[in-house]
Coordinates of C-alpha atoms and ligand atoms in Angstrom, one line a residue:
M283 CA 186.5 159.7 154.6
L284 CA 188.4 156.7 152.6
I285 CA 191.6 156.3 153.3
I286 CA 194.8 154.1 151.6
Q287 CA 197.5 153.2 154.4
E288 CA 200.2 151.4 153.6
I289 CA 201.0 148.0 154.8
A290 CA 203.0 148.8 157.7
T291 CA 205.2 145.4 158.2
H292 CA 205.4 143.1 155.1
P293 CA 205.4 140.4 153.7
F294 CA 203.4 138.1 156.1
S295 CA 204.2 135.0 155.1
D296 CA 203.5 133.1 157.7
Q297 CA 199.8 133.8 157.2
K298 CA 198.7 130.7 156.1
P299 CA 195.2 129.3 156.9
G300 CA 195.3 125.9 158.2
T301 CA 192.2 123.6 159.1
S302 CA 189.9 126.2 160.0
G303 CA 191.2 129.6 159.1
L304 CA 194.2 132.0 159.9
R305 CA 194.9 130.8 163.8
K306 CA 197.6 132.8 165.9
K307 CA 198.6 134.2 169.3
T308 CA 196.7 137.2 169.8
V309 CA 199.9 139.3 170.5
V310 CA 201.2 138.5 166.9
F311 CA 198.0 140.1 166.2
E312 CA 198.6 142.9 167.9
K313 CA 202.4 143.7 168.4
N314 CA 202.7 143.3 164.5
S315 CA 200.9 146.4 162.8
N316 CA 198.2 146.1 160.1
Y317 CA 198.4 142.0 160.6
L318 CA 195.1 142.2 160.9
E319 CA 194.3 144.8 158.2
N320 CA 196.8 142.4 155.6
F321 CA 194.3 139.9 156.3
I322 CA 191.5 141.3 155.6
Q323 CA 192.1 143.5 152.6
A324 CA 193.7 140.0 151.2
I325 CA 189.9 138.3 151.5
F326 CA 188.4 141.3 150.3
N327 CA 190.6 141.2 146.9
V328 CA 190.3 137.9 146.3
V329 CA 186.7 137.5 147.3
G330 CA 185.6 141.1 145.5
V331 CA 183.4 142.2 148.2
S332 CA 182.7 145.9 146.5
G333 CA 178.7 145.8 146.6
K334 CA 177.8 142.5 148.6
T335 CA 176.5 141.8 152.1
L336 CA 178.3 140.0 154.6
V337 CA 178.1 139.0 158.0
L338 CA 180.4 139.7 161.2
G339 CA 180.8 138.5 163.9
G340 CA 183.4 136.3 166.9
D341 CA 183.2 134.8 170.4
G342 CA 183.6 137.6 172.2
W343 CA 186.9 136.5 173.8
Y344 CA 189.7 138.9 173.6
F345 CA 189.9 141.5 170.9
N346 CA 186.9 141.0 169.4
Y347 CA 185.9 144.1 169.7
Q348 CA 188.4 145.8 168.1
A349 CA 188.9 143.7 165.3
I350 CA 185.3 143.9 164.7
Q351 CA 185.6 147.5 164.9
I352 CA 188.5 147.6 162.1
I353 CA 187.0 144.8 159.8
I354 CA 183.8 147.7 159.8
K355 CA 185.9 150.4 158.4
M356 CA 187.8 148.6 155.8
A357 CA 184.5 146.7 154.7
A358 CA 182.9 150.7 154.3
A359 CA 186.1 151.7 152.6
N360 CA 186.1 148.7 150.2
G361 CA 182.4 149.4 149.0
V362 CA 180.9 146.9 151.0
T363 CA 177.1 147.1 150.6
Q364 CA 175.9 145.8 153.7
L365 CA 177.6 144.2 156.8
L366 CA 175.4 142.2 159.1
I367 CA 176.5 141.6 162.5
G368 CA 175.6 140.1 165.8
Q369 CA 174.4 142.3 169.0
N370 CA 177.9 143.1 171.0
G371 CA 179.7 141.8 168.1
L372 CA 178.8 138.1 169.4
L373 CA 177.6 135.1 166.6
S374 CA 178.4 131.7 167.1
T375 CA 180.1 129.7 163.8
P376 CA 176.9 127.9 163.5
A377 CA 174.7 130.6 164.0
A378 CA 176.8 132.9 161.3
S379 CA 176.8 130.1 159.0
H380 CA 172.8 130.1 159.5
I381 CA 172.6 133.8 159.3
I382 CA 175.1 133.5 155.9
R383 CA 172.0 131.5 154.4
K384 CA 168.9 132.7 155.4
Y385 CA 170.0 136.6 154.7
K386 CA 171.5 135.2 151.3
T387 CA 174.3 137.1 151.9
D388 CA 177.7 137.0 150.1
G389 CA 179.6 135.3 153.0
G390 CA 180.9 136.2 156.5
I391 CA 184.2 136.7 158.5
I392 CA 183.9 135.1 161.9
L393 CA 186.4 135.9 164.7
S394 CA 187.3 132.9 166.7
A395 CA 190.2 130.4 167.5
S396 CA 187.4 127.9 167.9
H397 CA 188.3 125.7 171.2
N398 CA 192.2 127.4 171.5
P399 CA 192.4 129.2 175.1
G400 CA 191.6 132.8 174.6
G401 CA 192.2 136.0 176.4
Q402 CA 195.7 138.2 176.0
E403 CA 198.2 135.2 176.2
G404 CA 196.0 133.2 174.2
D405 CA 194.9 132.7 170.7
F406 CA 192.7 135.0 168.1
G407 CA 191.3 133.6 164.7
I408 CA 189.8 134.4 161.2
K409 CA 187.3 132.7 159.6
F410 CA 186.0 133.4 156.1
N411 CA 182.6 131.3 155.1
I412 CA 181.2 131.7 151.6
S413 CA 177.8 132.3 150.5
N414 CA 176.5 129.1 151.0
G415 CA 177.2 129.3 155.1
A416 CA 181.0 126.8 154.5
P417 CA 184.4 127.6 155.3
A418 CA 186.2 128.8 152.4
P419 CA 187.6 125.6 150.8
E420 CA 191.5 125.4 150.4
S421 CA 191.6 126.9 146.5
L422 CA 189.9 130.3 148.2
T423 CA 191.9 130.3 151.6
N424 CA 195.0 129.4 149.3
A425 CA 194.6 132.1 146.7
I426 CA 194.0 134.3 150.0
Y427 CA 197.4 133.8 151.4
E428 CA 199.1 134.4 148.6
E429 CA 197.2 137.5 148.3
T430 CA 198.4 138.8 152.3
K431 CA 202.6 138.4 150.1
K432 CA 201.8 140.5 147.9
I433 CA 199.2 143.7 148.9
R434 CA 201.4 146.4 150.0
V435 CA 197.9 148.3 150.8
F436 CA 194.4 148.3 152.7
K437 CA 191.8 150.4 152.6
I438 CA 190.3 151.8 155.6
A439 CA 187.8 154.4 156.5
N440 CA 188.5 157.7 158.8
A441 CA 185.3 156.9 161.1
P442 CA 184.8 156.9 164.9
D443 CA 183.7 153.1 166.3
I444 CA 180.3 151.8 166.0
D445 CA 177.7 151.3 169.1
L446 CA 177.1 147.3 168.7
S447 CA 175.3 147.1 171.8
Q448 CA 172.0 148.0 170.2
V449 CA 169.8 146.1 167.3
T450 CA 169.7 148.6 164.6
T451 CA 170.4 150.0 161.9
L452 CA 173.3 152.4 161.2
T453 CA 175.2 153.7 157.6
L454 CA 179.0 154.2 157.7
E455 CA 180.0 156.2 154.6
N456 CA 177.8 154.3 151.8
M457 CA 177.3 151.1 153.8
T458 CA 174.5 149.8 155.7
V459 CA 175.4 148.7 159.2
S460 CA 172.6 146.2 160.6
I461 CA 173.4 145.1 164.6
I462 CA 170.8 142.0 164.6
D463 CA 170.2 139.7 167.5
P464 CA 172.5 136.8 167.1
I465 CA 169.9 134.3 169.0
V466 CA 166.5 134.7 167.3
D467 CA 167.1 133.2 163.8
Y468 CA 169.4 130.1 165.3
V469 CA 166.4 129.1 168.0
E470 CA 164.1 129.1 164.9
L471 CA 166.0 127.0 162.8
M472 CA 166.2 124.3 165.8
R473 CA 162.6 124.2 166.6
Q474 CA 162.0 123.6 163.1
I475 CA 164.2 120.6 163.3
F476 CA 163.7 119.5 167.0
D477 CA 160.1 118.3 169.1
F478 CA 160.5 121.1 171.6
S479 CA 157.9 120.3 173.2
L480 CA 158.4 117.2 173.8
I481 CA 161.6 117.7 175.3
S482 CA 160.6 120.4 177.5
D483 CA 158.1 117.4 178.8
L484 CA 161.3 115.8 179.6
L485 CA 163.1 118.5 181.2
K486 CA 160.0 119.2 183.9
S487 CA 159.3 115.3 184.4
G488 CA 162.1 114.9 187.0
F489 CA 165.2 114.7 184.6
S490 CA 168.1 116.7 185.0
M491 CA 170.6 118.0 183.1
T492 CA 173.5 120.8 183.1
Y493 CA 175.5 122.7 180.5
D494 CA 178.8 124.4 181.0
A495 CA 179.4 127.1 178.0
L496 CA 182.7 127.7 179.5
N497 CA 181.7 131.0 179.2
A498 CA 182.5 131.2 175.8
V499 CA 180.0 132.3 173.2
T500 CA 177.3 129.4 173.2
G501 CA 176.1 130.7 176.9
P502 CA 173.1 133.2 175.6
Y503 CA 171.7 130.4 173.1
A504 CA 172.1 128.0 175.7
V505 CA 170.2 130.0 178.4
E506 CA 167.5 130.7 175.6
I507 CA 166.7 127.9 174.5
F508 CA 167.2 125.0 177.6
E509 CA 166.2 127.3 180.1
N510 CA 163.7 129.9 178.7
Q511 CA 161.8 128.5 176.0
L512 CA 162.6 124.4 177.1
G513 CA 161.9 125.2 181.0
A514 CA 164.9 123.9 182.1
P515 CA 165.5 125.3 185.7
K516 CA 167.6 128.7 186.3
G517 CA 171.3 127.7 186.6
T518 CA 170.6 124.4 184.1
V519 CA 173.8 126.5 182.0
V520 CA 176.4 127.2 183.9
N521 CA 179.9 130.1 182.6
A522 CA 177.3 131.1 180.5
M523 CA 178.7 134.4 180.1
P524 CA 180.8 135.1 177.0
L525 CA 184.0 136.3 179.0
Q526 CA 187.1 138.1 177.2
D527 CA 189.7 135.3 178.3
F528 CA 187.1 132.7 179.4
G529 CA 187.3 133.2 183.0
G530 CA 190.4 131.2 182.3
L531 CA 189.0 128.3 181.2
H532 CA 190.1 126.7 178.0
P533 CA 186.8 126.3 175.7
D534 CA 187.6 123.4 174.9
P535 CA 185.4 120.2 175.7
N536 CA 186.8 117.5 176.3
L537 CA 187.4 115.0 179.5
T538 CA 190.8 117.3 179.9
Y539 CA 189.8 121.1 180.3
A540 CA 186.0 120.0 180.7
K541 CA 187.4 119.2 184.2
E542 CA 184.5 120.8 186.0
L543 CA 181.8 119.6 184.1
V544 CA 183.6 116.0 184.3
L545 CA 183.5 115.6 187.9
K546 CA 180.3 116.9 188.5
M547 CA 178.8 114.5 185.9
F548 CA 181.0 111.3 187.3
S549 CA 180.0 112.1 191.5
Q550 CA 177.5 110.8 193.8
N551 CA 174.6 113.6 192.4
A552 CA 175.0 113.6 189.0
P553 CA 172.6 114.8 187.0
D554 CA 170.9 112.7 184.1
F555 CA 172.4 114.8 181.7
G556 CA 175.7 116.7 180.6
A557 CA 177.0 118.8 177.9
A558 CA 179.5 121.4 176.8
S559 CA 180.6 123.4 173.9
D560 CA 183.3 125.6 172.7
G561 CA 184.7 129.0 172.2
D562 CA 182.7 129.7 169.6
G563 CA 180.2 126.8 169.8
D564 CA 180.5 124.7 167.2
R565 CA 181.4 121.2 168.8
N566 CA 179.7 119.3 171.5
M567 CA 180.5 116.8 174.3
I568 CA 177.5 114.4 175.8
L569 CA 178.1 112.8 178.4
G570 CA 175.2 110.7 181.4
K571 CA 175.5 109.8 184.7
G572 CA 179.1 108.4 185.6
F573 CA 179.0 108.3 181.6
F574 CA 181.1 109.7 179.1
V575 CA 179.4 109.2 175.4
N576 CA 182.5 109.5 172.7
P577 CA 182.6 111.7 169.9
S578 CA 182.5 108.9 167.4
D579 CA 179.9 106.8 169.0
S580 CA 178.0 110.1 169.3
I581 CA 177.5 110.5 165.6
A582 CA 176.5 107.0 164.8
I583 CA 174.1 106.9 167.4
L584 CA 172.7 110.0 165.8
A585 CA 172.5 108.7 162.5
A586 CA 170.8 105.7 164.4
H587 CA 167.8 107.7 165.8
A588 CA 167.5 110.0 162.8
S589 CA 164.3 108.4 161.8
L590 CA 162.6 109.6 165.4
I591 CA 163.6 113.5 164.8
K592 CA 161.2 115.2 163.2
G593 CA 163.9 117.3 161.3
Y594 CA 164.9 114.2 159.3
H595 CA 162.0 111.9 159.7
N596 CA 161.9 110.8 155.7
N597 CA 164.4 113.0 154.7
M598 CA 167.8 111.1 155.1
F599 CA 170.4 111.1 152.3
G600 CA 174.1 109.5 153.4
V601 CA 176.1 110.2 155.8
A602 CA 179.7 111.1 156.4
R603 CA 182.5 111.0 158.9
S604 CA 186.2 112.3 158.7
M605 CA 188.3 109.6 158.1
P606 CA 190.3 109.5 161.6
T607 CA 186.6 108.8 163.1
S608 CA 185.9 106.0 163.8
G609 CA 184.0 103.3 161.5
A610 CA 181.5 103.5 164.1
L611 CA 179.2 105.3 162.2
D612 CA 179.7 102.7 158.8
K613 CA 178.3 100.4 160.7
V614 CA 175.0 102.3 161.0
A615 CA 175.4 103.3 157.0
E616 CA 175.5 99.7 156.1
K617 CA 172.4 98.5 158.5
L618 CA 170.4 101.5 157.3
N619 CA 171.2 101.0 154.1
L620 CA 172.8 104.5 154.1
K621 CA 175.5 106.0 151.6
I622 CA 178.4 107.1 153.7
Y623 CA 181.8 109.2 152.3
E624 CA 185.4 109.5 154.5
T625 CA 186.9 112.5 154.3
P626 CA 190.0 114.1 155.2
T627 CA 189.6 116.0 158.6
G628 CA 187.9 119.6 158.6
W629 CA 184.7 120.9 158.0
K630 CA 185.1 122.3 154.5
F631 CA 185.2 118.7 153.4
F632 CA 181.6 117.8 154.5
T633 CA 179.6 120.7 153.1
S634 CA 180.1 119.9 149.4
L635 CA 178.8 116.6 149.6
M636 CA 176.0 118.1 151.5
D637 CA 175.3 121.1 148.6
A638 CA 174.9 118.3 146.4
N639 CA 172.5 116.5 148.4
M640 CA 174.7 113.8 149.3
I641 CA 174.9 113.7 152.8
T642 CA 172.3 114.5 155.5
L643 CA 174.5 114.0 158.7
C644 CA 177.9 114.1 159.5
G645 CA 180.8 114.1 161.7
E646 CA 184.3 114.4 162.8
E647 CA 186.1 112.1 166.2
S648 CA 186.7 115.5 167.3
F649 CA 183.3 116.5 169.4
G650 CA 181.8 118.1 166.0
A651 CA 178.7 117.0 164.6
G652 CA 176.0 118.6 162.2
S653 CA 174.0 118.4 159.4
N654 CA 172.9 120.1 156.3
H655 CA 170.7 122.4 158.3
I656 CA 174.3 124.5 158.1
R657 CA 177.2 124.3 156.9
E658 CA 179.0 123.9 159.8
K659 CA 179.2 121.4 162.9
D660 CA 176.6 122.7 165.5
G661 CA 177.5 121.7 169.4
I662 CA 173.7 123.0 170.5
W663 CA 172.0 121.6 167.5
A664 CA 174.1 117.7 168.9
V665 CA 172.5 118.7 172.1
L666 CA 169.3 119.2 171.1
F667 CA 169.5 115.8 168.8
W668 CA 170.5 113.6 171.9
L669 CA 167.4 115.4 174.3
N670 CA 165.1 114.3 172.0
I671 CA 166.3 111.1 171.4
L672 CA 166.2 110.8 175.0
A673 CA 162.9 112.5 175.4
Q674 CA 161.4 109.2 172.8
K675 CA 163.1 106.9 174.3
R676 CA 163.0 107.5 178.6
Q677 CA 166.3 105.9 178.4
S678 CA 169.6 107.1 179.9
V679 CA 172.0 108.1 178.0
S680 CA 174.5 104.9 179.3
D681 CA 171.3 102.6 178.4
V682 CA 171.5 104.2 175.0
V683 CA 174.5 103.8 174.1
Q684 CA 174.9 99.8 175.2
N685 CA 171.8 99.3 173.7
H686 CA 173.7 100.9 170.5
W687 CA 176.8 98.6 170.9
R688 CA 174.9 95.1 171.8
I689 CA 173.1 96.5 167.8
F690 CA 176.0 97.2 165.8
G691 CA 178.7 96.5 167.8
R692 CA 181.5 98.5 169.6
N693 CA 184.6 101.1 168.2
Y694 CA 186.5 100.9 170.9
Y695 CA 188.5 104.1 170.1
T696 CA 191.0 106.8 171.5
R697 CA 193.1 109.7 170.5
H698 CA 196.5 110.4 171.9
D699 CA 197.8 113.9 171.6
Y700 CA 201.2 114.9 171.6
E701 CA 201.2 118.6 172.5
N702 CA 203.7 121.4 171.4
V703 CA 206.5 118.6 169.8
E704 CA 209.2 121.1 168.5
A705 CA 208.2 121.1 164.4
E706 CA 211.1 119.6 163.2
I707 CA 210.8 116.1 165.1
A708 CA 207.0 116.3 164.5
Q709 CA 208.3 115.9 160.5
H710 CA 210.5 113.7 161.6
I711 CA 208.4 111.0 163.1
M712 CA 205.6 111.3 160.5
Q713 CA 208.7 111.9 157.8
N714 CA 209.7 108.0 159.3
L715 CA 206.0 106.8 159.2
L716 CA 206.5 107.4 155.5
D717 CA 209.1 105.7 154.9
T718 CA 208.6 102.7 156.6
L719 CA 205.0 102.2 155.2
P720 CA 206.2 99.6 152.6
S721 CA 207.8 97.3 155.2
L722 CA 204.7 97.3 156.9
Q723 CA 202.3 95.6 154.3
G724 CA 201.8 92.0 155.5
K725 CA 203.5 92.3 159.0
E726 CA 202.2 91.0 162.3
F727 CA 202.1 92.6 165.6
G728 CA 201.0 89.8 167.6
S729 CA 197.2 89.2 167.2
Y730 CA 197.3 92.5 164.4
V731 CA 198.1 91.6 160.4
V732 CA 198.9 95.1 158.7
N733 CA 196.4 94.7 155.7
K734 CA 197.1 98.2 154.3
A735 CA 199.2 101.0 155.0
D736 CA 198.9 104.0 153.2
D737 CA 198.9 108.6 152.8
F738 CA 195.3 109.3 153.0
S739 CA 194.5 111.6 149.9
Y740 CA 191.1 112.1 148.8
T741 CA 189.4 113.7 145.6
D742 CA 186.4 115.8 145.9
P743 CA 183.4 114.0 144.2
I744 CA 181.8 117.5 143.0
S745 CA 185.1 119.7 142.6
D746 CA 187.5 117.1 141.9
E747 CA 189.7 119.4 144.3
Q748 CA 192.6 116.9 145.3
A749 CA 193.9 116.8 149.2
I750 CA 197.0 115.1 149.9
H751 CA 198.5 114.0 152.8
Q752 CA 195.8 114.1 155.0
G753 CA 197.1 111.3 157.7
I754 CA 199.4 107.8 157.8
R755 CA 196.6 104.8 158.0
I756 CA 197.7 101.5 158.9
L757 CA 194.7 99.1 158.8
F758 CA 194.6 95.4 160.0
D759 CA 192.6 92.5 158.9
N760 CA 190.3 92.8 161.7
G761 CA 189.0 96.1 161.4
A762 CA 191.6 97.7 163.6
R763 CA 192.8 100.8 162.5
L764 CA 196.1 103.1 163.5
I765 CA 196.1 106.7 162.6
F766 CA 198.8 109.4 162.7
R767 CA 198.5 113.1 161.6
L768 CA 199.7 116.5 162.0
S769 CA 197.3 119.0 163.5
G770 CA 196.4 122.4 161.7
T771 CA 195.1 124.3 164.2
G772 CA 197.7 124.4 166.7
T773 CA 199.4 128.0 167.3
Q774 CA 202.5 126.7 169.7
G775 CA 204.8 124.0 168.1
A776 CA 203.6 120.7 166.3
T777 CA 200.8 118.7 167.8
I778 CA 200.5 114.6 166.9
R779 CA 197.5 113.0 167.2
V780 CA 197.5 109.3 167.5
Y781 CA 194.1 107.6 166.5
I782 CA 193.7 104.2 167.6
E783 CA 190.8 102.3 167.2
K784 CA 189.3 98.4 167.0
Y785 CA 186.2 96.3 166.5
E786 CA 184.8 94.0 169.3
S787 CA 180.9 92.9 168.4
D788 CA 180.8 90.4 170.9
F789 CA 178.4 91.9 173.4
V790 CA 180.3 90.1 177.1
K791 CA 183.6 92.0 176.1
Q792 CA 181.7 95.5 175.5
N793 CA 182.1 97.1 179.1
M794 CA 185.9 97.4 178.9
D795 CA 187.8 100.5 180.0
S796 CA 189.1 101.9 176.5
Q797 CA 192.5 102.5 177.0
E798 CA 192.5 98.8 178.8
A799 CA 190.6 97.1 175.5
L800 CA 193.1 99.2 173.0
K801 CA 196.5 98.3 175.6
E802 CA 198.0 96.1 172.8
L803 CA 197.2 98.2 169.6
I804 CA 198.7 101.8 172.0
L805 CA 201.9 100.0 172.5
I806 CA 202.2 98.5 168.5
A807 CA 201.5 102.9 167.7
E808 CA 204.1 103.9 169.9
N809 CA 206.2 101.1 169.0
I810 CA 205.9 102.2 164.9
S811 CA 207.0 105.8 165.4
K812 CA 209.0 105.6 168.6
I813 CA 206.8 109.0 169.3
K814 CA 207.8 108.7 172.9
E815 CA 211.4 108.5 172.3
L816 CA 211.3 111.0 169.7
T817 CA 209.3 113.4 171.2
H818 CA 210.8 113.1 175.3
L819 CA 207.4 112.6 176.0
D820 CA 206.6 109.7 178.4
A821 CA 203.0 110.2 177.6
P822 CA 200.5 111.9 175.7
T823 CA 199.2 115.4 176.4
V824 CA 196.1 115.0 176.0
I825 CA 193.6 111.3 176.2
T826 CA 190.4 111.5 174.9
Ligands
VG1_138 C1 190.9 120.2 164.6 C2 190.3 118.6 165.0 C3 189.1 118.8 163.5 C4 188.5 119.7 163.3 C5 189.4 121.1 163.6 C6 188.1 122.7 163.8 O1 192.1 120.1 163.9 O2 190.9 117.8 165.0 O3 188.2 117.2 163.3 O4 187.8 120.2 162.1 O5 190.2 121.2 164.8 O6 187.6 122.6 164.9 P1 193.5 119.9 163.7 O7 194.0 119.8 162.3 O8 193.8 120.8 164.9 O9 193.4 118.2 164.0 V1 186.9 123.9 165.5 O10 186.4 123.4 166.5 O11 188.4 124.7 165.2 O12 186.2 124.3 164.4
CO139 CO1 184.9 125.5 167.5

C-alpha cells in the first residue's frame, strides 16, 4: 500500500551536498525524523524516477541496512520499475558505477561517507550517480538541495523489510527488486583490463603482498581477486570483514589512519608490496618495503606505464589531475605527448572529459586514481595496476619510483590538513588570503619569487559549467606551488588543506625526506596565511 506522508521536521536547510554527496553525522539522520526520507524524495522528484531502473548499495556501515530498507519502499511508492541491490546491501562505489553502466540503468544511490569514520558516533552519507555512472554534477546536486527546502511530503510503501541476504529477484508493489552479486561483474571488468595470469605468476614467485581493507567494503572484493583468483596466500587481505563501525578503524588510507599497515611495511620483515583502500573502495594507498608512494607520484607512474597494460596499450586519450595534485603527471604528459587537463577537486570534473574521450587516466592527490573503465575513482583497480607493472618489470616498488624520478624529475609534495577548525576562523583565513593575493605578485620569499597568485576557477570544456573559488594558488617562478582550500567533505567544523610542492630535476637531490625538502616553503605558507596563530593549532592534524 502506498502512503503519502508529511515530512516531520522541516525545512532541512543544511542538506547541501559537498564535494561528493551529502555527508552528516549519523545521529543527524537518526535523530531528525524523515531527514533521510526528505533527501531521497528530493532526489526522486528532481530526477523523475517513475518507470526507471536504479542501482542501490552501500559500504555496510552503521545505518546502511535501515536506510536501504527505507529507500526500497520509497522507490516502490515513487514508481521505480526496477532496483538492482548489492547482496546484503553492499556495493563499493566503483562496483556501483560499473553496474550502473553495464546494465544501462538510469543511475544509482550509494550510501557511504567514504573515508570518514563510521559507526553510531561517526558519519553517514548519500551519493547520487547519474546514468553514465558518474557522481551527479553540481547543477543536479544544487537542484536537489533546493528541492529539500521546498517539499512537504514523501511517498513510501507500507511493506515489510526485504531479505537482502540471497541473490534473487522479488517484487514489491509494482517494482522488481533484483538482489545481485556485488562482486562478479567488477572482477570480470578487472580481468578485461589487467593481465591476471602475469600477476598470478608474480604472486606465486615468492613476491609477498598485504592488503588492508580496514574492515570496509573492499574486503570481499579483495579476497576474491587477490586470494581466490590471483592465488595470493590466505590472509593476504587483512581486516577483510565489512563491519558497521569498521572495527573502530578510520577507513581513510593515509599515513596517519592506516597505521597498522604502515608499521608493517616499515618493519624488519615487511612484505614486498602493501596497499589499502577506504570505506567505499574508491581510494588507494600504495607502499613498498619501507617505502611510501605519494599519490601524486602514483598517478604519474601509472600514466608512464600505461602502454604495458592490456587495457590501455595503444589506447590512451589524454590525462587529467585535480588542481592541488602535484605536477608529476604533467611531466609524463609532456614526454609522452599526451594532452593534460587541470580540474577542480572532485571526481565529477573528470567524468565529463572521459565521456568526451578527452582523457583515459586521471587522479587526485587524495589517494584517488582511476580511468574511463568506470566514472568513479577505483581503489582495487589502482592496486592491480601497480601489481601489473611490478609483474612486468620485476622491480621493487622503490626502484620503480626512483627510476621514474630519474627520468621525469621529482615533484616533492606534501599536504597539511588543519581539521576541526571553527568555520568562522577558516573563512577568515581564506578571506585574508584572497585579500592579499594582489600584493603577492612578484614578491620574493628567499629564493622563491611569486609568479602568479589567484583564486582557481574552471569552466567545463563540454558543458561550459563554471566552478569558482576552487582554491587559492600561489605559483612561484621555479615551478613551486602553495595551495589553500577548504574541504567539502568534513562533518565537524571546517578543514583547511594546505598543499605544498616543489620540483627537483637533479638526481642527487631526489632522495630527501619531503618535509625536509619542503621546509622553507612550508614556512612561507604558514607566514602568508598565519594559519597557526589563527587556528591556535601548533601543527597540522594530518600530514601526508
Ligand atoms: C576530499 C579530497 C578530494 C576527493 C573527495 C572525495 O575532498 O580532497 O580529492 O575527491 O574527498 O573523496 P575535500 O573537499 O574534503 O578536500 V571520497 O573517497 O569521498 O569519495
Ligand atoms: Co571514498
